[in-house]
Amino acid sequence: MEDNNKLAGFFKAIAHPTRINIIKTIYEKNICVNDISKELNINQPNTSQHLAILKNHNLLIKTKKGNEACYKIKDEGIIKLIQEAEKLVEKLEK
Amino acid sequence: MEDNNKLAGFFKAIAHPTRINIIKTIYEKNICVNDISKELNINQPNTSQHLAILKNHNLLIKTKKGNEACYKIKDEGIIKLIQEAEKLVEKLEK
DNA sequence: ATTTTTTATTATTATATATTTATATACTAA
DNA sequence: TTAGTATATAAATATATAATAATAAAAAAT
């Protein structure tokens, strides 16, 4: 039952359209904050904040190159989980 | 991208410890509000509210017997998804 | 008919999350 | 060293979610 808190925290981390978008966008990439910000058309601080939330839940890995910060998916399991959730949502609608 | 809103809404629906608990508890049962309320030790209005959220996201099916309302899991896919999420969270911690 | 039981809804208050704006830090380049 | 670029953090505001308490609605039992 206490584990439900941890799990709920994980779901909360991905329960945001922008963060789902970030995960999908950086999949198979190692991409820096500025490029994510431009590509998704969200401002820099908000981008950093969402990235921090995902990183804090161990979904992303951060590396630094000079003054740039690059992020990538830690484990592709999150991609699979999102895909399965998408299928389930479709199925549940019927 | 618009689909991310729908998906985020789905994750939000399950991103709460009590609601995860409800899903796990009523799995393979058809159980009325009062019994859920007692079993999980949450008050009746709060129980009804959480059930309504899950039902609104098509996760539960509601039936009425006399003056009782019974709820059951609509599709066991949600159980599988939760189990996979639990495994993933464990894996990500390492 | 009235009371009891069960559930749902509404209103209130409390708490959490999100977005924007401003500021700070770190590194690079001139 | 100063100016520029990239990122993070903090503060302020707005919005959303949650929990409790109060009320309403529906059916059952007396």
PDB file of C-alpha atoms (C1' of nucleotides) in Angstrom:
ATOM      1  CA  MET A   1       0.000   0.000   0.000  1.00  0.00           C
ATOM      2  CA  GLU A   2       2.884   2.338   0.706  1.00  0.00           C
ATOM      3  CA  ASP A   3       4.235   1.407  -2.696  1.00  0.00           C
ATOM      4  CA  ASN A   4       1.184   2.990  -4.230  1.00  0.00           C
ATOM      5  CA  ASN A   5       2.621   6.347  -3.291  1.00  0.00           C
ATOM      6  CA  LYS A   6       5.769   5.722  -5.234  1.00  0.00           C
ATOM      7  CA  LEU A   7       3.842   4.409  -8.201  1.00  0.00           C
ATOM      8  CA  ALA A   8       1.408   7.318  -8.098  1.00  0.00           C
ATOM      9  CA  GLY A   9       4.391   9.668  -8.090  1.00  0.00           C
ATOM     10  CA  PHE A  10       5.731   7.989 -11.183  1.00  0.00           C
ATOM     11  CA  PHE A  11       2.407   8.289 -12.991  1.00  0.00           C
ATOM     12  CA  LYS A  12       2.165  11.927 -11.974  1.00  0.00           C
ATOM     13  CA  ALA A  13       5.560  12.580 -13.504  1.00  0.00           C
ATOM     14  CA  ILE A  14       4.320  11.429 -16.887  1.00  0.00           C
ATOM     15  CA  ALA A  15       0.774  12.748 -16.493  1.00  0.00           C
ATOM     16  CA  HIS A  16       1.426  15.948 -18.390  1.00  0.00           C
ATOM     17  CA  PRO A  17       1.080  16.509 -22.137  1.00  0.00           C
ATOM     18  CA  THR A  18       4.319  18.450 -22.392  1.00  0.00           C
ATOM     19  CA  ARG A  19       6.304  15.837 -20.529  1.00  0.00           C
ATOM     20  CA  ILE A  20       4.874  13.046 -22.654  1.00  0.00           C
ATOM     21  CA  ASN A  21       5.817  15.130 -25.656  1.00  0.00           C
ATOM     22  CA  ILE A  22       9.355  15.550 -24.333  1.00  0.00           C
ATOM     23  CA  ILE A  23       9.744  11.824 -23.808  1.00  0.00           C
ATOM     24  CA  LYS A  24       8.532  11.033 -27.307  1.00  0.00           C
ATOM     25  CA  THR A  25      10.637  13.778 -28.843  1.00  0.00           C
ATOM     26  CA  ILE A  26      13.961  12.897 -27.303  1.00  0.00           C
ATOM     27  CA  TYR A  27      13.575   9.179 -27.808  1.00  0.00           C
ATOM     28  CA  GLU A  28      16.696   7.822 -29.515  1.00  0.00           C
ATOM     29  CA  LYS A  29      18.328  11.211 -29.279  1.00  0.00           C
ATOM     30  CA  ASN A  30      20.712  12.990 -26.970  1.00  0.00           C
ATOM     31  CA  ILE A  31      19.439  16.502 -27.204  1.00  0.00           C
ATOM     32  CA  CYS A  32      20.143  19.734 -25.383  1.00  0.00           C
ATOM     33  CA  VAL A  33      17.686  21.959 -23.553  1.00  0.00           C
ATOM     34  CA  ASN A  34      17.668  24.700 -26.140  1.00  0.00           C
ATOM     35  CA  ASP A  35      16.812  22.342 -28.972  1.00  0.00           C
ATOM     36  CA  ILE A  36      14.009  20.727 -27.002  1.00  0.00           C
ATOM     37  CA  SER A  37      12.752  24.182 -26.134  1.00  0.00           C
ATOM     38  CA  LYS A  38      12.716  25.257 -29.779  1.00  0.00           C
ATOM     39  CA  GLU A  39      11.334  22.030 -31.151  1.00  0.00           C
ATOM     40  CA  LEU A  40       8.436  21.898 -28.715  1.00  0.00           C
ATOM     41  CA  ASN A  41       7.938  25.642 -28.617  1.00  0.00           C
ATOM     42  CA  ILE A  42       8.087  25.994 -24.868  1.00  0.00           C
ATOM     43  CA  ASN A  43      10.143  28.603 -23.093  1.00  0.00           C
ATOM     44  CA  GLN A  44      13.492  27.746 -21.585  1.00  0.00           C
ATOM     45  CA  PRO A  45      12.684  27.809 -17.871  1.00  0.00           C
ATOM     46  CA  ASN A  46       9.565  25.717 -18.352  1.00  0.00           C
ATOM     47  CA  THR A  47      11.540  23.259 -20.441  1.00  0.00           C
ATOM     48  CA  SER A  48      14.187  22.981 -17.729  1.00  0.00           C
ATOM     49  CA  GLN A  49      11.523  22.490 -15.098  1.00  0.00           C
ATOM     50  CA  HIS A  50       9.793  19.677 -16.958  1.00  0.00           C
ATOM     51  CA  LEU A  51      13.131  18.034 -17.682  1.00  0.00           C
ATOM     52  CA  ALA A  52      14.014  18.234 -14.000  1.00  0.00           C
ATOM     53  CA  ILE A  53      10.783  16.465 -13.054  1.00  0.00           C
ATOM     54  CA  LEU A  54      11.463  13.661 -15.501  1.00  0.00           C
ATOM     55  CA  LYS A  55      15.063  13.401 -14.384  1.00  0.00           C
ATOM     56  CA  ASN A  56      14.068  13.317 -10.726  1.00  0.00           C
ATOM     57  CA  HIS A  57      11.946  10.276 -11.487  1.00  0.00           C
ATOM     58  CA  ASN A  58      14.899   8.584 -13.156  1.00  0.00           C
ATOM     59  CA  LEU A  59      13.346   8.749 -16.580  1.00  0.00           C
ATOM     60  CA  LEU A  60      16.125  10.817 -18.132  1.00  0.00           C
ATOM     61  CA  ILE A  61      19.887  10.967 -17.975  1.00  0.00           C
ATOM     62  CA  LYS A  62      21.620  14.318 -18.076  1.00  0.00           C
ATOM     63  CA  THR A  63      25.089  14.959 -19.432  1.00  0.00           C
ATOM     64  CA  LYS A  64      26.947  18.213 -19.848  1.00  0.00           C
ATOM     65  CA  LYS A  65      28.916  19.282 -22.924  1.00  0.00           C
ATOM     66  CA  GLY A  66      30.524  22.618 -22.366  1.00  0.00           C
ATOM     67  CA  ASN A  67      27.737  24.891 -21.292  1.00  0.00           C
ATOM     68  CA  GLU A  68      25.051  22.746 -22.822  1.00  0.00           C
ATOM     69  CA  ALA A  69      22.991  20.182 -20.954  1.00  0.00           C
ATOM     70  CA  CYS A  70      21.888  17.157 -22.909  1.00  0.00           C
ATOM     71  CA  TYR A  71      19.164  14.750 -21.964  1.00  0.00           C
ATOM     72  CA  LYS A  72      18.330  11.281 -23.137  1.00  0.00           C
ATOM     73  CA  ILE A  73      15.933   8.501 -22.219  1.00  0.00           C
ATOM     74  CA  LYS A  74      17.357   6.296 -19.492  1.00  0.00           C
ATOM     75  CA  ASP A  75      15.375   3.161 -20.342  1.00  0.00           C
ATOM     76  CA  GLU A  76      13.188   2.545 -23.334  1.00  0.00           C
ATOM     77  CA  GLY A  77      10.701   0.813 -21.063  1.00  0.00           C
ATOM     78  CA  ILE A  78       9.019   4.179 -20.651  1.00  0.00           C
ATOM     79  CA  ILE A  79       8.385   4.326 -24.391  1.00  0.00           C
ATOM     80  CA  LYS A  80       6.829   0.887 -24.349  1.00  0.00           C
ATOM     81  CA  LEU A  81       4.701   1.760 -21.365  1.00  0.00           C
ATOM     82  CA  ILE A  82       3.404   4.882 -23.074  1.00  0.00           C
ATOM     83  CA  GLN A  83       2.587   2.927 -26.202  1.00  0.00           C
ATOM     84  CA  GLU A  84       0.699   0.328 -24.215  1.00  0.00           C
ATOM     85  CA  ALA A  85      -1.177   3.036 -22.371  1.00  0.00           C
ATOM     86  CA  GLU A  86      -2.168   4.589 -25.682  1.00  0.00           C
ATOM     87  CA  LYS A  87      -3.529   1.272 -26.908  1.00  0.00           C
ATOM     88  CA  LEU A  88      -5.401   0.728 -23.663  1.00  0.00           C
ATOM     89  CA  VAL A  89      -6.980   4.169 -23.762  1.00  0.00           C
ATOM     90  CA  GLU A  90      -8.236   3.460 -27.278  1.00  0.00           C
ATOM     91  CA  LYS A  91      -9.618   0.109 -26.227  1.00  0.00           C
ATOM     92  CA  LEU A  92     -11.338   1.515 -23.147  1.00  0.00           C
ATOM     93  CA  GLU A  93     -13.206   4.067 -25.235  1.00  0.00           C
ATOM     94  CA  LYS A  94     -15.222   1.348 -26.942  1.00  0.00           C
TER      95      LYS A  94
ATOM     96  CA  MET B   1       0.355  15.983 -30.007  1.00  0.00           C
ATOM     97  CA  GLU B   2      -3.270  16.566 -29.191  1.00  0.00           C
ATOM     98  CA  ASP B   3      -3.435  12.911 -28.242  1.00  0.00           C
ATOM     99  CA  ASN B   4      -0.963  13.647 -25.500  1.00  0.00           C
ATOM    100  CA  ASN B   5      -3.723  15.490 -23.693  1.00  0.00           C
ATOM    101  CA  LYS B   6      -5.930  12.448 -23.687  1.00  0.00           C
ATOM    102  CA  LEU B   7      -3.094  10.216 -22.587  1.00  0.00           C
ATOM    103  CA  ALA B   8      -2.018  12.649 -19.877  1.00  0.00           C
ATOM    104  CA  GLY B   9      -5.614  12.682 -18.637  1.00  0.00           C
ATOM    105  CA  PHE B  10      -5.554   8.907 -18.407  1.00  0.00           C
ATOM    106  CA  PHE B  11      -2.305   8.904 -16.444  1.00  0.00           C
ATOM    107  CA  LYS B  12      -3.673  11.588 -14.154  1.00  0.00           C
ATOM    108  CA  ALA B  13      -6.678   9.408 -13.423  1.00  0.00           C
ATOM    109  CA  ILE B  14      -4.449   6.656 -12.098  1.00  0.00           C
ATOM    110  CA  ALA B  15      -1.824   8.963 -10.570  1.00  0.00           C
ATOM    111  CA  HIS B  16      -3.256   8.788  -7.079  1.00  0.00           C
ATOM    112  CA  PRO B  17      -2.425   6.239  -4.379  1.00  0.00           C
ATOM    113  CA  THR B  18      -6.029   5.760  -3.358  1.00  0.00           C
ATOM    114  CA  ARG B  19      -7.195   5.194  -6.901  1.00  0.00           C
ATOM    115  CA  ILE B  20      -4.424   2.697  -7.547  1.00  0.00           C
ATOM    116  CA  ASN B  21      -5.491   0.997  -4.358  1.00  0.00           C
ATOM    117  CA  ILE B  22      -9.111   0.912  -5.515  1.00  0.00           C
ATOM    118  CA  ILE B  23      -8.136  -0.639  -8.827  1.00  0.00           C
ATOM    119  CA  LYS B  24      -6.054  -3.322  -7.148  1.00  0.00           C
ATOM    120  CA  THR B  25      -8.705  -3.988  -4.525  1.00  0.00           C
ATOM    121  CA  ILE B  26     -11.676  -4.458  -6.785  1.00  0.00           C
ATOM    122  CA  TYR B  27      -9.808  -6.533  -9.327  1.00  0.00           C
ATOM    123  CA  GLU B  28     -11.790  -9.721 -10.034  1.00  0.00           C
ATOM    124  CA  LYS B  29     -14.610  -8.492  -7.839  1.00  0.00           C
ATOM    125  CA  ASN B  30     -17.884  -6.706  -8.288  1.00  0.00           C
ATOM    126  CA  ILE B  31     -18.034  -4.685  -5.137  1.00  0.00           C
ATOM    127  CA  CYS B  32     -20.260  -1.937  -3.826  1.00  0.00           C
ATOM    128  CA  VAL B  33     -19.240   1.514  -2.651  1.00  0.00           C
ATOM    129  CA  ASN B  34     -19.803   0.828   1.006  1.00  0.00           C
ATOM    130  CA  ASP B  35     -17.560  -2.218   0.999  1.00  0.00           C
ATOM    131  CA  ILE B  36     -14.787  -0.403  -0.842  1.00  0.00           C
ATOM    132  CA  SER B  37     -15.133   2.444   1.598  1.00  0.00           C
ATOM    133  CA  LYS B  38     -14.813   0.112   4.588  1.00  0.00           C
ATOM    134  CA  GLU B  39     -12.061  -2.014   3.129  1.00  0.00           C
ATOM    135  CA  LEU B  40      -9.857   0.936   2.215  1.00  0.00           C
ATOM    136  CA  ASN B  41     -10.876   3.008   5.206  1.00  0.00           C
ATOM    137  CA  ILE B  42     -11.849   6.097   3.266  1.00  0.00           C
ATOM    138  CA  ASN B  43     -15.061   7.995   3.852  1.00  0.00           C
ATOM    139  CA  GLN B  44     -18.028   7.479   1.596  1.00  0.00           C
ATOM    140  CA  PRO B  45     -18.057  10.751  -0.366  1.00  0.00           C
ATOM    141  CA  ASN B  46     -14.358  10.521  -1.082  1.00  0.00           C
ATOM    142  CA  THR B  47     -14.792   6.935  -2.201  1.00  0.00           C
ATOM    143  CA  SER B  48     -17.593   7.934  -4.557  1.00  0.00           C
ATOM    144  CA  GLN B  49     -15.494  10.773  -5.938  1.00  0.00           C
ATOM    145  CA  HIS B  50     -12.518   8.559  -6.698  1.00  0.00           C
ATOM    146  CA  LEU B  51     -14.775   5.930  -8.232  1.00  0.00           C
ATOM    147  CA  ALA B  52     -16.370   8.581 -10.418  1.00  0.00           C
ATOM    148  CA  ILE B  53     -12.964   9.683 -11.701  1.00  0.00           C
ATOM    149  CA  LEU B  54     -12.029   6.121 -12.595  1.00  0.00           C
ATOM    150  CA  LYS B  55     -15.397   5.506 -14.195  1.00  0.00           C
ATOM    151  CA  ASN B  56     -15.183   8.727 -16.206  1.00  0.00           C
ATOM    152  CA  HIS B  57     -11.966   7.437 -17.695  1.00  0.00           C
ATOM    153  CA  ASN B  58     -13.658   4.176 -18.651  1.00  0.00           C
ATOM    154  CA  LEU B  59     -11.641   2.157 -16.205  1.00  0.00           C
ATOM    155  CA  LEU B  60     -14.622   0.900 -14.236  1.00  0.00           C
ATOM    156  CA  ILE B  61     -18.108  -0.329 -14.979  1.00  0.00           C
ATOM    157  CA  LYS B  62     -20.932   0.568 -12.649  1.00  0.00           C
ATOM    158  CA  THR B  63     -24.052  -1.487 -12.056  1.00  0.00           C
ATOM    159  CA  LYS B  64     -26.886  -0.952  -9.645  1.00  0.00           C
ATOM    160  CA  LYS B  65     -28.471  -3.567  -7.388  1.00  0.00           C
ATOM    161  CA  GLY B  66     -31.327  -2.068  -5.435  1.00  0.00           C
ATOM    162  CA  ASN B  67     -29.869   0.940  -3.733  1.00  0.00           C
ATOM    163  CA  GLU B  68     -26.330  -0.293  -3.956  1.00  0.00           C
ATOM    164  CA  ALA B  69     -23.863   0.677  -6.643  1.00  0.00           C
ATOM    165  CA  CYS B  70     -21.324  -1.931  -7.647  1.00  0.00           C
ATOM    166  CA  TYR B  71     -18.141  -1.320  -9.536  1.00  0.00           C
ATOM    167  CA  LYS B  72     -15.830  -3.641 -11.388  1.00  0.00           C
ATOM    168  CA  ILE B  73     -12.767  -3.371 -13.621  1.00  0.00           C
ATOM    169  CA  LYS B  74     -13.748  -2.852 -17.230  1.00  0.00           C
ATOM    170  CA  ASP B  75     -10.596  -4.301 -18.780  1.00  0.00           C
ATOM    171  CA  GLU B  76      -7.791  -6.111 -17.044  1.00  0.00           C
ATOM    172  CA  GLY B  77      -5.334  -4.233 -19.248  1.00  0.00           C
ATOM    173  CA  ILE B  78      -5.175  -1.627 -16.508  1.00  0.00           C
ATOM    174  CA  ILE B  79      -3.927  -4.250 -14.063  1.00  0.00           C
ATOM    175  CA  LYS B  80      -1.210  -5.316 -16.467  1.00  0.00           C
ATOM    176  CA  LEU B  81      -0.221  -1.725 -17.103  1.00  0.00           C
ATOM    177  CA  ILE B  82       0.099  -1.050 -13.404  1.00  0.00           C
ATOM    178  CA  GLN B  83       2.221  -4.156 -12.919  1.00  0.00           C
ATOM    179  CA  GLU B  84       4.518  -3.150 -15.748  1.00  0.00           C
ATOM    180  CA  ALA B  85       4.804   0.351 -14.343  1.00  0.00           C
ATOM    181  CA  GLU B  86       5.772  -1.106 -10.979  1.00  0.00           C
ATOM    182  CA  LYS B  87       8.508  -3.175 -12.584  1.00  0.00           C
ATOM    183  CA  LEU B  88       9.754  -0.189 -14.540  1.00  0.00           C
ATOM    184  CA  VAL B  89       9.902   2.026 -11.467  1.00  0.00           C
ATOM    185  CA  GLU B  90      11.996  -0.605  -9.715  1.00  0.00           C
ATOM    186  CA  LYS B  91      14.308  -0.893 -12.689  1.00  0.00           C
ATOM    187  CA  LEU B  92      14.712   2.865 -13.048  1.00  0.00           C
ATOM    188  CA  GLU B  93      15.843   3.196  -9.453  1.00  0.00           C
ATOM    189  CA  LYS B  94      19.033   1.282 -10.159  1.00  0.00           C
TER     190      LYS B  94
ATOM    191  C1'  DA C   1     -45.860   7.819   5.163  1.00  0.00           C
ATOM    192  C1'  DT C   2     -41.743   8.016   7.592  1.00  0.00           C
ATOM    193  C1'  DT C   3     -37.309   6.414   8.677  1.00  0.00           C
ATOM    194  C1'  DT C   4     -33.123   4.153   7.389  1.00  0.00           C
ATOM    195  C1'  DT C   5     -29.615   2.841   4.176  1.00  0.00           C
ATOM    196  C1'  DT C   6     -26.784   3.703   0.310  1.00  0.00           C
ATOM    197  C1'  DT C   7     -24.836   6.609  -2.963  1.00  0.00           C
ATOM    198  C1'  DA C   8     -24.029  10.949  -5.388  1.00  0.00           C
ATOM    199  C1'  DT C   9     -23.430  15.828  -5.587  1.00  0.00           C
ATOM    200  C1'  DT C  10     -22.180  20.367  -4.031  1.00  0.00           C
ATOM    201  C1'  DA C  11     -19.586  23.818  -1.450  1.00  0.00           C
ATOM    202  C1'  DT C  12     -15.771  24.942   1.216  1.00  0.00           C
ATOM    203  C1'  DT C  13     -11.183  24.824   2.378  1.00  0.00           C
ATOM    204  C1'  DA C  14      -6.637  23.103   1.856  1.00  0.00           C
ATOM    205  C1'  DT C  15      -2.936  21.639  -0.894  1.00  0.00           C
ATOM    206  C1'  DA C  16      -0.426  20.761  -5.047  1.00  0.00           C
ATOM    207  C1'  DT C  17       0.937  21.734  -9.673  1.00  0.00           C
ATOM    208  C1'  DA C  18       1.807  24.786 -13.706  1.00  0.00           C
ATOM    209  C1'  DT C  19       3.244  28.962 -16.044  1.00  0.00           C
ATOM    210  C1'  DT C  20       5.422  33.183 -16.346  1.00  0.00           C
ATOM    211  C1'  DT C  21       8.774  36.473 -15.111  1.00  0.00           C
ATOM    212  C1'  DA C  22      12.944  37.630 -12.991  1.00  0.00           C
ATOM    213  C1'  DT C  23      17.375  36.414 -11.472  1.00  0.00           C
ATOM    214  C1'  DA C  24      21.451  33.650 -10.821  1.00  0.00           C
ATOM    215  C1'  DT C  25      25.077  30.427 -12.238  1.00  0.00           C
ATOM    216  C1'  DA C  26      28.361  28.339 -15.421  1.00  0.00           C
ATOM    217  C1'  DC C  27      30.766  28.123 -19.292  1.00  0.00           C
ATOM    218  C1'  DT C  28      32.575  30.268 -23.822  1.00  0.00           C
ATOM    219  C1'  DA C  29      34.438  33.598 -26.674  1.00  0.00           C
ATOM    220  C1'  DA C  30      36.001  38.012 -27.702  1.00  0.00           C
TER     221       DA C  30
ATOM    222  C1'  DT D   1      38.091  40.835 -17.909  1.00  0.00           C
ATOM    223  C1'  DT D   2      33.913  41.644 -20.179  1.00  0.00           C
ATOM    224  C1'  DA D   3      30.107  40.181 -23.115  1.00  0.00           C
ATOM    225  C1'  DG D   4      27.429  36.522 -24.746  1.00  0.00           C
ATOM    226  C1'  DT D   5      25.160  31.992 -24.552  1.00  0.00           C
ATOM    227  C1'  DA D   6      22.986  28.161 -22.172  1.00  0.00           C
ATOM    228  C1'  DT D   7      20.859  26.404 -18.264  1.00  0.00           C
ATOM    229  C1'  DA D   8      18.991  26.361 -13.651  1.00  0.00           C
ATOM    230  C1'  DT D   9      16.695  28.251  -9.788  1.00  0.00           C
ATOM    231  C1'  DA D  10      13.501  31.262  -7.369  1.00  0.00           C
ATOM    232  C1'  DA D  11       9.521  34.166  -6.827  1.00  0.00           C
ATOM    233  C1'  DA D  12       4.999  35.311  -8.104  1.00  0.00           C
ATOM    234  C1'  DT D  13       0.730  34.233  -9.950  1.00  0.00           C
ATOM    235  C1'  DA D  14      -2.668  31.247 -11.824  1.00  0.00           C
ATOM    236  C1'  DT D  15      -4.912  26.985 -12.061  1.00  0.00           C
ATOM    237  C1'  DA D  16      -6.052  22.307 -10.773  1.00  0.00           C
ATOM    238  C1'  DT D  17      -6.748  18.659  -7.563  1.00  0.00           C
ATOM    239  C1'  DA D  18      -7.949  16.748  -3.008  1.00  0.00           C
ATOM    240  C1'  DA D  19     -10.393  16.158   1.423  1.00  0.00           C
ATOM    241  C1'  DT D  20     -13.905  17.276   4.434  1.00  0.00           C
ATOM    242  C1'  DA D  21     -18.364  18.520   5.614  1.00  0.00           C
ATOM    243  C1'  DA D  22     -23.003  19.338   4.324  1.00  0.00           C
ATOM    244  C1'  DT D  23     -26.814  18.248   1.525  1.00  0.00           C
ATOM    245  C1'  DA D  24     -29.605  15.802  -1.768  1.00  0.00           C
ATOM    246  C1'  DA D  25     -31.519  11.836  -4.122  1.00  0.00           C
ATOM    247  C1'  DA D  26     -33.049   7.042  -4.561  1.00  0.00           C
ATOM    248  C1'  DA D  27     -34.412   2.882  -2.924  1.00  0.00           C
ATOM    249  C1'  DA D  28     -35.647  -0.220   1.044  1.00  0.00           C
ATOM    250  C1'  DA D  29     -37.567  -1.317   5.315  1.00  0.00           C
ATOM    251  C1'  DT D  30     -40.510  -0.350   8.952  1.00  0.00           C
TER     252       DT D  30
END
